């Protein structure tokens, strides 16, 4: 092992970020205070969405989104197999059944053609999904206009899992604008584009969905006198209207988030530059490099290369790790996890996602990655592929 270790992703915390958190620590509100509201408003303004509800992480935001859309036992939710576990688990929390739509071999996003075919079949068999959760893999949006069109034809709702795509664009609009979906989810985990330590956000243009998520994020409790069943008791009085949770984020985290949001354009720009550098320096190697769709600006959460010869993957991966480069693999197809196999899925069910998985390596990409460290990654990969 060499001394140096370059991770695949990491946060960039500035002195301003630190000062913002410290000043919140000295304020009256550590949680449920004005900084949470400010962060929500700032993300709504940034994306163009009408409403934003902040949560303790994106997984819980996905759960709230499913609950707000009425997902429950007997319902079916579809997502991509090439995602983090949470995109599927959120439906299981609600007691719903999960199924997957295989990916496109070029974008690694859920394939719209396969979605259309699967919907046509599901309609015949009377098992249409209630909700589809497209995942904007590596930071590049799915073809949302096409998925939206299918949602009108078949009557399903859409939650965008945009955990990777904070700051990304689709058709010239920010991911999260909600043009083609009901709810969009962001993650602020430290490996993502901006961070709050742990944290998430649900964005929507629907006042009704926003109100439901707002209620569920804090125990299902209401204090608004105009909405209470009984408002004669006194100023202390509250009612629990639904079975909610404590999925709240803190003001400390939102102070960090607000400060990070101000730096988001610079983060995206640096990630774009680094992606372009990888693209140029790796183009002669026996690899499939990330495909950039014309209608998208990718947030480039991940830079994934696929080896033309998947038989070399284990060896190349080990060689990179030995050289102090924290390569990773995103993702092990969700349907192959023991939990999902026990529900009836098996290897072979989604061949594109599996073929992709066997060839993929995630290279380091984060805003503070230096040109010199990136060049070292390129040199090491070049050596291992020779
Ligand atoms: C990171 C991630 C999540 C979960 O985010 P948390 O904030 O860690 O809960 C969900 N979906 C995808 C695609 C992710 O990458």
Short mmCIF file of C-alpha atoms and ligand atoms in Angstrom, two decimals:
data_model
loop_
_atom_site.label_atom_id
_atom_site.label_comp_id
_atom_site.label_asym_id
_atom_site.label_seq_id
_atom_site.Cartn_x
_atom_site.Cartn_y
_atom_site.Cartn_z
CA UNK A 1 0.00 0.00 0.00
CA UNK A 2 1.38 3.44 -0.84
CA UNK A 3 1.06 6.28 1.68
CA UNK A 4 -1.34 8.36 -0.29
CA UNK A 5 -5.00 7.41 -0.53
CA UNK A 6 -7.32 9.04 -3.04
CA UNK A 7 -10.97 8.24 -2.25
CA UNK A 8 -13.63 7.94 -4.97
CA UNK A 9 -15.55 10.83 -3.46
CA UNK A 10 -15.32 13.23 -0.57
CA UNK A 11 -16.74 16.47 0.79
CA UNK A 12 -15.17 19.93 0.47
CA UNK A 13 -15.69 21.95 3.67
CA UNK A 14 -14.55 25.59 3.63
CA UNK A 15 -13.94 27.95 6.55
CA UNK A 16 -17.20 29.70 5.59
CA UNK A 17 -19.05 26.40 5.88
CA UNK A 18 -17.56 25.90 9.36
CA UNK A 19 -18.40 29.47 10.42
CA UNK A 20 -22.01 29.00 9.31
CA UNK A 21 -22.39 25.90 11.50
CA UNK A 22 -20.68 27.53 14.48
CA UNK A 23 -22.91 30.60 14.33
CA UNK A 24 -25.97 28.32 14.28
CA UNK A 25 -24.59 26.53 17.34
CA UNK A 26 -24.61 29.88 19.13
CA UNK A 27 -28.14 30.73 18.00
CA UNK A 28 -31.47 29.93 19.68
CA UNK A 29 -32.32 27.07 17.35
CA UNK A 30 -30.44 23.79 16.92
CA UNK A 31 -33.40 22.10 15.28
CA UNK A 32 -36.90 23.01 14.00
CA UNK A 33 -35.69 26.58 13.57
CA UNK A 34 -35.42 29.19 10.83
CA UNK A 35 -32.32 27.74 9.13
CA UNK A 36 -34.24 24.62 8.10
CA UNK A 37 -36.89 26.81 6.45
CA UNK A 38 -34.20 28.92 4.78
CA UNK A 39 -32.46 25.86 3.34
CA UNK A 40 -35.76 24.49 2.05
CA UNK A 41 -36.61 27.82 0.43
CA UNK A 42 -33.13 28.14 -1.07
CA UNK A 43 -33.38 24.74 -2.74
CA UNK A 44 -36.88 25.48 -4.01
CA UNK A 45 -35.55 28.74 -5.49
CA UNK A 46 -32.49 27.03 -6.95
CA UNK A 47 -34.43 24.23 -8.68
CA UNK A 48 -37.61 26.15 -9.48
CA UNK A 49 -39.76 23.72 -7.48
CA UNK A 50 -42.65 25.28 -5.55
CA UNK A 51 -42.17 23.31 -2.30
CA UNK A 52 -39.29 21.65 -0.46
CA UNK A 53 -39.29 19.47 2.65
CA UNK A 54 -35.91 18.76 4.26
CA UNK A 55 -35.27 15.39 5.91
CA UNK A 56 -32.59 13.63 7.94
CA UNK A 57 -31.41 11.73 4.82
CA UNK A 58 -32.53 10.89 1.29
CA UNK A 59 -33.65 7.37 2.22
CA UNK A 60 -36.28 8.81 4.57
CA UNK A 61 -37.22 11.42 1.95
CA UNK A 62 -37.91 8.54 -0.45
CA UNK A 63 -40.03 6.87 2.23
CA UNK A 64 -42.01 10.10 2.80
CA UNK A 65 -42.49 10.48 -0.95
CA UNK A 66 -43.89 6.95 -1.23
CA UNK A 67 -46.19 7.55 1.75
CA UNK A 68 -47.39 10.90 0.32
CA UNK A 69 -48.28 9.16 -2.95
CA UNK A 70 -50.29 6.60 -0.99
CA UNK A 71 -48.01 3.61 -1.62
CA UNK A 72 -49.08 0.71 0.56
CA UNK A 73 -49.57 -3.01 0.75
CA UNK A 74 -50.80 -4.46 -2.56
CA UNK A 75 -49.18 -1.67 -4.58
CA UNK A 76 -46.27 -2.12 -6.98
CA UNK A 77 -43.28 0.22 -7.32
CA UNK A 78 -40.70 -0.04 -10.12
CA UNK A 79 -37.17 1.30 -10.09
CA UNK A 80 -33.77 0.68 -11.67
CA UNK A 81 -31.65 -2.29 -10.57
CA UNK A 82 -28.56 -0.08 -11.01
CA UNK A 83 -29.01 2.02 -7.88
CA UNK A 84 -28.37 2.20 -4.18
CA UNK A 85 -30.58 -0.06 -2.06
CA UNK A 86 -32.70 2.84 -0.78
CA UNK A 87 -34.45 3.45 -4.14
CA UNK A 88 -36.15 0.06 -3.75
CA UNK A 89 -36.30 -0.24 0.04
CA UNK A 90 -38.51 2.86 0.35
CA UNK A 91 -41.38 0.97 -1.28
CA UNK A 92 -40.80 -2.08 0.94
CA UNK A 93 -41.10 0.16 4.05
CA UNK A 94 -44.66 0.87 2.87
CA UNK A 95 -45.43 -2.82 2.38
CA UNK A 96 -45.48 -2.53 -1.41
CA UNK A 97 -43.98 -4.96 -3.92
CA UNK A 98 -40.89 -3.89 -5.84
CA UNK A 99 -39.96 -4.70 -9.42
CA UNK A 100 -37.17 -3.42 -11.63
CA UNK A 101 -36.76 -2.13 -15.19
CA UNK A 102 -33.45 -3.05 -16.80
CA UNK A 103 -30.99 -0.32 -17.79
CA UNK A 104 -29.88 1.22 -21.05
CA UNK A 105 -26.39 -0.05 -21.98
CA UNK A 106 -25.26 3.44 -22.92
CA UNK A 107 -26.54 5.70 -20.11
CA UNK A 108 -26.84 3.01 -17.37
CA UNK A 109 -30.18 4.67 -16.50
CA UNK A 110 -33.49 2.84 -16.52
CA UNK A 111 -34.24 2.07 -20.20
CA UNK A 112 -37.34 3.85 -21.51
CA UNK A 113 -37.93 1.29 -24.26
CA UNK A 114 -37.86 -1.56 -21.73
CA UNK A 115 -40.13 0.46 -19.44
CA UNK A 116 -42.65 0.88 -22.28
CA UNK A 117 -42.56 -2.84 -23.09
CA UNK A 118 -42.90 -3.85 -19.45
CA UNK A 119 -45.85 -1.46 -18.96
CA UNK A 120 -47.67 -2.88 -21.98
CA UNK A 121 -47.27 -6.38 -20.57
CA UNK A 122 -48.22 -5.31 -17.03
CA UNK A 123 -51.39 -3.72 -18.36
CA UNK A 124 -52.43 -7.03 -19.95
CA UNK A 125 -51.66 -8.87 -16.74
CA UNK A 126 -53.34 -6.23 -14.58
CA UNK A 127 -50.23 -5.50 -12.50
CA UNK A 128 -49.31 -1.91 -13.41
CA UNK A 129 -47.04 -0.02 -10.99
CA UNK A 130 -48.47 2.75 -8.81
CA UNK A 131 -45.13 4.58 -8.76
CA UNK A 132 -41.98 4.47 -10.91
CA UNK A 133 -38.72 5.74 -9.37
CA UNK A 134 -36.22 6.69 -12.09
CA UNK A 135 -32.69 7.14 -10.71
CA UNK A 136 -30.43 9.75 -12.33
CA UNK A 137 -27.38 7.53 -12.32
CA UNK A 138 -24.00 9.23 -11.80
CA UNK A 139 -25.71 12.63 -12.00
CA UNK A 140 -27.21 12.47 -15.49
CA UNK A 141 -30.98 12.75 -15.72
CA UNK A 142 -33.11 9.95 -17.11
CA UNK A 143 -35.21 10.76 -20.18
CA UNK A 144 -37.92 12.31 -18.03
CA UNK A 145 -40.11 13.67 -20.85
CA UNK A 146 -40.52 10.13 -22.23
CA UNK A 147 -41.14 8.61 -18.79
CA UNK A 148 -43.69 11.37 -18.04
CA UNK A 149 -45.49 10.59 -21.29
CA UNK A 150 -45.73 6.92 -20.29
CA UNK A 151 -47.03 7.93 -16.84
CA UNK A 152 -49.94 9.72 -18.52
CA UNK A 153 -50.64 6.71 -20.74
CA UNK A 154 -50.52 4.13 -17.93
CA UNK A 155 -51.50 6.20 -14.90
CA UNK A 156 -48.49 5.86 -12.62
CA UNK A 157 -46.82 8.52 -10.45
CA UNK A 158 -43.14 9.47 -10.60
CA UNK A 159 -40.52 10.00 -7.86
CA UNK A 160 -37.15 11.07 -9.27
CA UNK A 161 -34.30 9.70 -7.17
CA UNK A 162 -31.93 12.58 -7.92
CA UNK A 163 -29.54 11.74 -5.07
CA UNK A 164 -26.68 11.93 -7.61
CA UNK A 165 -27.96 14.87 -9.59
CA UNK A 166 -28.06 17.94 -7.32
CA UNK A 167 -27.08 20.80 -9.63
CA UNK A 168 -27.66 18.78 -12.81
CA UNK A 169 -29.89 19.93 -15.67
CA UNK A 170 -32.34 18.31 -18.09
CA UNK A 171 -33.59 20.13 -21.19
CA UNK A 172 -32.11 23.36 -19.85
CA UNK A 173 -33.93 23.16 -16.50
CA UNK A 174 -32.54 22.21 -13.13
CA UNK A 175 -33.12 18.65 -11.95
CA UNK A 176 -35.74 19.07 -9.23
CA UNK A 177 -37.87 21.58 -11.17
CA UNK A 178 -40.54 18.88 -11.19
CA UNK A 179 -41.56 19.48 -14.78
CA UNK A 180 -41.93 15.73 -15.39
CA UNK A 181 -42.50 14.16 -11.98
CA UNK A 182 -44.48 14.35 -8.75
CA UNK A 183 -41.57 14.47 -6.30
CA UNK A 184 -37.78 14.75 -6.64
CA UNK A 185 -35.35 13.53 -3.95
CA UNK A 186 -31.86 14.88 -3.22
CA UNK A 187 -29.19 13.40 -0.91
CA UNK A 188 -26.63 15.42 1.02
CA UNK A 189 -24.42 12.54 2.16
CA UNK A 190 -20.72 13.59 2.14
CA UNK A 191 -19.91 11.68 -1.06
CA UNK A 192 -22.69 13.47 -2.96
CA UNK A 193 -22.46 16.88 -4.66
CA UNK A 194 -23.17 19.08 -1.62
CA UNK A 195 -23.38 17.85 1.96
CA UNK A 196 -25.11 18.38 5.28
CA UNK A 197 -23.36 15.39 6.92
CA UNK A 198 -26.54 13.37 6.62
CA UNK A 199 -29.51 14.97 4.94
CA UNK A 200 -32.07 14.88 2.18
CA UNK A 201 -34.76 16.93 0.49
CA UNK A 202 -38.08 16.22 -1.18
CA UNK A 203 -39.12 18.76 -3.83
CA UNK A 204 -42.56 19.03 -5.40
CA UNK A 205 -44.86 21.44 -7.20
CA UNK A 206 -47.93 19.97 -5.50
CA UNK A 207 -49.18 21.81 -2.41
CA UNK A 208 -51.05 18.66 -1.39
CA UNK A 209 -48.00 16.37 -1.58
CA UNK A 210 -45.85 18.97 0.19
CA UNK A 211 -48.38 19.21 3.01
CA UNK A 212 -48.50 15.43 3.41
CA UNK A 213 -44.72 15.14 3.56
CA UNK A 214 -44.52 18.11 5.95
CA UNK A 215 -46.95 16.32 8.26
CA UNK A 216 -45.23 12.92 8.07
CA UNK A 217 -41.70 14.29 8.62
CA UNK A 218 -42.65 15.16 12.20
CA UNK A 219 -44.92 12.50 13.73
CA UNK A 220 -48.04 13.46 11.76
CA UNK A 221 -48.54 16.29 14.26
CA UNK A 222 -50.56 19.44 13.47
CA UNK A 223 -50.83 22.72 15.34
CA UNK A 224 -52.52 24.82 12.65
CA UNK A 225 -55.77 25.85 14.40
CA UNK A 226 -57.67 26.02 11.11
CA UNK A 227 -57.04 22.31 10.50
CA UNK A 228 -57.59 20.80 13.93
CA UNK A 229 -60.69 18.72 14.63
CA UNK A 230 -60.95 20.26 18.09
CA UNK A 231 -59.64 23.79 18.55
CA UNK A 232 -61.31 24.62 21.84
CA UNK A 233 -58.66 23.28 24.20
CA UNK A 234 -55.87 25.86 24.30
CA UNK A 235 -52.59 27.03 22.88
CA UNK A 236 -50.74 23.83 23.92
CA UNK A 237 -53.01 21.66 21.86
CA UNK A 238 -51.88 19.57 18.89
CA UNK A 239 -53.34 16.64 17.02
CA UNK A 240 -51.79 13.61 15.39
CA UNK A 241 -53.55 13.33 12.05
CA UNK A 242 -51.54 10.46 10.53
CA UNK A 243 -48.83 7.97 11.49
CA UNK A 244 -45.69 10.05 10.94
CA UNK A 245 -42.04 9.81 11.96
CA UNK A 246 -39.19 11.89 13.26
CA UNK A 247 -37.35 12.30 9.96
CA UNK A 248 -36.32 15.90 10.71
CA UNK A 249 -33.00 17.50 9.79
CA UNK A 250 -31.31 19.95 12.20
CA UNK A 251 -30.57 23.66 11.83
CA UNK A 252 -26.84 22.84 12.21
CA UNK A 253 -27.01 20.63 9.15
CA UNK A 254 -29.05 23.16 7.19
CA UNK A 255 -26.53 25.92 7.98
CA UNK A 256 -23.88 23.72 6.37
CA UNK A 257 -26.24 22.93 3.50
CA UNK A 258 -27.01 26.60 2.82
CA UNK A 259 -23.34 27.47 2.77
CA UNK A 260 -22.58 24.49 0.50
CA UNK A 261 -25.44 25.44 -1.83
CA UNK A 262 -23.72 28.76 -2.47
CA UNK A 263 -20.70 26.78 -3.67
CA UNK A 264 -22.70 24.34 -5.81
CA UNK A 265 -22.06 26.07 -9.17
CA UNK A 266 -18.30 25.93 -8.54
CA UNK A 267 -18.54 22.25 -7.50
CA UNK A 268 -20.40 21.36 -10.69
CA UNK A 269 -17.96 23.31 -12.82
CA UNK A 270 -14.95 21.54 -11.28
CA UNK A 271 -16.61 18.12 -11.67
CA UNK A 272 -17.31 18.93 -15.32
CA UNK A 273 -13.68 19.93 -15.91
CA UNK A 274 -12.39 16.77 -14.24
CA UNK A 275 -14.80 14.59 -16.23
CA UNK A 276 -13.64 16.21 -19.44
CA UNK A 277 -9.99 15.60 -18.46
CA UNK A 278 -10.72 11.92 -17.77
CA UNK A 279 -12.51 11.72 -21.08
CA UNK A 280 -9.53 13.07 -23.01
CA UNK A 281 -6.87 11.12 -21.16
CA UNK A 282 -8.69 7.76 -21.16
CA UNK A 283 -10.12 7.81 -24.67
CA UNK A 284 -7.44 5.52 -26.15
CA UNK A 285 -7.86 2.80 -23.49
CA UNK A 286 -10.05 -0.33 -23.93
CA UNK A 287 -12.87 1.22 -21.89
CA UNK A 288 -16.41 2.45 -22.34
CA UNK A 289 -16.43 6.02 -21.02
CA UNK A 290 -19.54 7.81 -19.67
CA UNK A 291 -22.02 8.74 -22.37
CA UNK A 292 -23.15 12.36 -22.20
CA UNK A 293 -26.71 12.93 -23.43
CA UNK A 294 -27.26 16.18 -25.35
CA UNK A 295 -30.32 17.20 -23.33
CA UNK A 296 -28.47 16.82 -20.00
CA UNK A 297 -25.90 18.59 -17.89
CA UNK A 298 -24.61 15.85 -15.60
CA UNK A 299 -23.74 16.76 -12.01
CA UNK A 300 -21.04 14.07 -12.38
CA UNK A 301 -21.48 12.55 -8.94
CA UNK A 302 -19.64 9.50 -10.31
CA UNK A 303 -17.22 8.86 -13.13
CA UNK A 304 -17.67 5.21 -14.12
CA UNK A 305 -15.61 3.37 -16.72
CA UNK A 306 -16.56 -0.06 -18.06
CA UNK A 307 -13.76 -2.41 -19.10
CA UNK A 308 -14.13 -3.81 -22.61
CA UNK A 309 -12.87 -7.05 -21.08
CA UNK A 310 -14.81 -7.62 -17.83
CA UNK A 311 -12.53 -10.58 -17.03
CA UNK A 312 -9.88 -8.00 -16.04
CA UNK A 313 -12.11 -6.12 -13.62
CA UNK A 314 -11.12 -7.81 -10.34
CA UNK A 315 -7.42 -7.52 -11.16
CA UNK A 316 -7.60 -3.88 -12.29
CA UNK A 317 -9.69 -2.99 -9.24
CA UNK A 318 -7.15 -4.60 -6.90
CA UNK A 319 -4.26 -2.91 -8.72
CA UNK A 320 -5.86 0.51 -8.31
CA UNK A 321 -6.54 -0.09 -4.60
CA UNK A 322 -2.93 -1.26 -4.13
CA UNK A 323 -1.77 1.99 -5.70
CA UNK A 324 -3.74 3.93 -3.08
CA UNK A 325 -6.67 4.78 -5.32
CA UNK A 326 -10.05 4.24 -3.68
CA UNK A 327 -11.90 2.97 -6.73
CA UNK A 328 -15.35 1.56 -6.07
CA UNK A 329 -18.18 -0.21 -7.86
CA UNK A 330 -21.62 1.36 -8.32
CA UNK A 331 -23.80 -0.64 -8.18
CA UNK A 332 -24.26 -4.29 -7.34
CA UNK A 333 -27.67 -4.79 -8.99
CA UNK A 334 -30.25 -4.45 -6.22
CA UNK A 335 -32.25 -7.50 -7.31
CA UNK A 336 -29.22 -9.75 -6.62
CA UNK A 337 -29.07 -8.84 -2.93
CA UNK A 338 -30.01 -11.73 -0.59
CA UNK A 339 -33.00 -9.73 0.67
CA UNK A 340 -34.41 -9.30 -2.85
CA UNK A 341 -33.51 -12.85 -3.91
CA UNK A 342 -35.56 -14.10 -0.98
CA UNK A 343 -38.45 -12.15 -2.54
CA UNK A 344 -38.04 -14.15 -5.76
CA UNK A 345 -35.48 -12.24 -7.86
CA UNK A 346 -32.37 -13.97 -9.21
CA UNK A 347 -29.19 -13.38 -11.17
CA UNK A 348 -30.16 -13.26 -14.84
CA UNK A 349 -33.36 -11.24 -14.31
CA UNK A 350 -31.88 -7.94 -15.54
CA UNK A 351 -28.99 -8.82 -17.87
CA UNK A 352 -27.96 -5.29 -18.89
CA UNK A 353 -27.57 -4.16 -15.27
CA UNK A 354 -25.63 -7.35 -14.52
CA UNK A 355 -23.33 -7.03 -17.56
CA UNK A 356 -22.70 -3.40 -16.65
CA UNK A 357 -21.95 -4.37 -13.04
CA UNK A 358 -19.35 -6.96 -14.06
CA UNK A 359 -17.41 -4.38 -16.13
CA UNK A 360 -17.75 -1.19 -14.06
CA UNK A 361 -15.18 0.68 -11.99
CA UNK A 362 -15.85 4.07 -10.38
CA UNK A 363 -12.81 6.37 -10.55
CA UNK A 364 -12.18 9.17 -8.03
CA UNK A 365 -14.12 12.34 -8.79
CA UNK A 366 -14.76 15.18 -6.34
CA UNK A 367 -14.36 18.94 -6.35
CA UNK A 368 -11.00 19.00 -4.52
CA UNK A 369 -9.38 16.26 -6.63
CA UNK A 370 -6.21 17.89 -7.98
CA UNK A 371 -5.06 17.61 -11.59
CA UNK A 372 -1.91 15.86 -10.34
CA UNK A 373 -3.88 13.23 -8.39
CA UNK A 374 -6.16 12.72 -11.35
CA UNK A 375 -3.15 12.25 -13.62
CA UNK A 376 -1.88 9.61 -11.19
CA UNK A 377 -5.23 7.80 -11.45
CA UNK A 378 -5.00 7.93 -15.25
CA UNK A 379 -1.37 6.69 -15.29
CA UNK A 380 -2.14 3.83 -12.92
CA UNK A 381 -5.17 2.70 -14.90
CA UNK A 382 -3.20 2.96 -18.15
CA UNK A 383 -0.41 0.81 -16.68
CA UNK A 384 -2.86 -1.82 -15.40
CA UNK A 385 -4.59 -2.09 -18.78
CA UNK A 386 -1.36 -2.57 -20.73
C1 LIG B 1 -27.00 8.05 -1.61
C2 LIG B 1 -28.23 7.54 -2.27
C3 LIG B 1 -29.44 7.37 -1.59
C4 LIG B 1 -29.57 7.50 -0.11
O1 LIG B 1 -29.13 8.69 0.37
P1 LIG B 1 -28.95 8.92 1.94
O2 LIG B 1 -28.98 10.42 2.05
O3 LIG B 1 -27.62 8.34 2.30
O4 LIG B 1 -30.07 8.26 2.63
C5 LIG B 1 -30.56 6.99 -2.31
N1 LIG B 1 -30.49 6.77 -3.62
C6 LIG B 1 -29.33 6.89 -4.31
C7 LIG B 1 -29.34 6.64 -5.77
C8 LIG B 1 -28.17 7.26 -3.65
O5 LIG B 1 -27.01 7.33 -4.31
#
